[in-house]
Amino acid sequence: MDVSKFSQLLAKITRTTSTQKCARSIRVALQSSGAKIQQHPVAASDWGNTLQKLGFTKIMPQFDRPQKGDIYIIKATSKHSYGHIAGYSGSDWVSDFKQRTYDVYKDKKVTYEYYRLPN
């Protein structure tokens, strides 16, 4: 997978509101940048194993110093049964829209998973 291409594809997403299709948006960007995805979950919160099969490593969240191509997942909650997934373009967190911050749920009780491709 080409991290630069993935980041460029994310940067082209300019919507400012969600379409509720974050997992689809990230999947398309991953596939368009060379990721071979055979089967994939529908829910964003279930994408961790798929990312690891693609070579991503689960690491401690690093929202204060993200790197191009990093991906985070918000696990499902009672209010958001599908969770959320977004990638870092090099300047912004992007899912199906350009986010103002990683903290899209504004809920202190959410569980984050954070993934990075090794160099």
PDB file of N, CA and C in Angstrom, residues 51-52 55-59 114-118:
ATOM      1  N   LEU A  51      -7.178  -4.110   9.169  1.00  0.00           N
ATOM      2  CA  LEU A  51      -5.993  -3.249   9.081  1.00  0.00           C
ATOM      3  C   LEU A  51      -4.722  -4.031   9.412  1.00  0.00           C
ATOM      4  N   GLN A  52      -4.788  -4.884  10.422  1.00  0.00           N
ATOM      5  CA  GLN A  52      -3.615  -5.670  10.787  1.00  0.00           C
ATOM      6  C   GLN A  52      -3.241  -6.647   9.670  1.00  0.00           C
ATOM      7  N   GLY A  55      -1.067  -5.068   7.219  1.00  0.00           N
ATOM      8  CA  GLY A  55       0.273  -4.709   7.670  1.00  0.00           C
ATOM      9  C   GLY A  55       0.334  -3.588   8.690  1.00  0.00           C
ATOM     10  N   PHE A  56      -0.810  -3.028   9.054  1.00  0.00           N
ATOM     11  CA  PHE A  56      -0.835  -1.983  10.079  1.00  0.00           C
ATOM     12  C   PHE A  56      -0.548  -2.606  11.442  1.00  0.00           C
ATOM     13  N   THR A  57       0.073  -1.828  12.301  1.00  0.00           N
ATOM     14  CA  THR A  57       0.353  -2.240  13.671  1.00  0.00           C
ATOM     15  C   THR A  57      -0.502  -1.402  14.610  1.00  0.00           C
ATOM     16  N   LYS A  58      -1.115  -2.070  15.576  1.00  0.00           N
ATOM     17  CA  LYS A  58      -1.889  -1.350  16.591  1.00  0.00           C
ATOM     18  C   LYS A  58      -0.907  -0.751  17.589  1.00  0.00           C
ATOM     19  N   ILE A  59      -1.006   0.558  17.802  1.00  0.00           N
ATOM     20  CA  ILE A  59      -0.113   1.257  18.724  1.00  0.00           C
ATOM     21  C   ILE A  59      -0.942   2.103  19.686  1.00  0.00           C
ATOM     22  N   TYR A 114      -5.675   2.671  17.519  1.00  0.00           N
ATOM     23  CA  TYR A 114      -4.841   3.502  16.650  1.00  0.00           C
ATOM     24  C   TYR A 114      -3.887   2.590  15.893  1.00  0.00           C
ATOM     25  N   TYR A 115      -3.788   2.791  14.581  1.00  0.00           N
ATOM     26  CA  TYR A 115      -2.990   1.907  13.730  1.00  0.00           C
ATOM     27  C   TYR A 115      -2.027   2.703  12.859  1.00  0.00           C
ATOM     28  N   ARG A 116      -0.846   2.103  12.639  1.00  0.00           N
ATOM     29  CA  ARG A 116       0.175   2.740  11.803  1.00  0.00           C
ATOM     30  C   ARG A 116       0.895   1.664  10.993  1.00  0.00           C
ATOM     31  N   LEU A 117       1.209   1.992   9.747  1.00  0.00           N
ATOM     32  CA  LEU A 117       2.047   1.107   8.941  1.00  0.00           C
ATOM     33  C   LEU A 117       3.497   1.305   9.360  1.00  0.00           C
ATOM     34  N   PRO A 118       4.226   0.217   9.595  1.00  0.00           N
ATOM     35  CA  PRO A 118       5.646   0.364   9.928  1.00  0.00           C
ATOM     36  C   PRO A 118       6.403   0.979   8.747  1.00  0.00           C
TER      37      PRO A 118
END
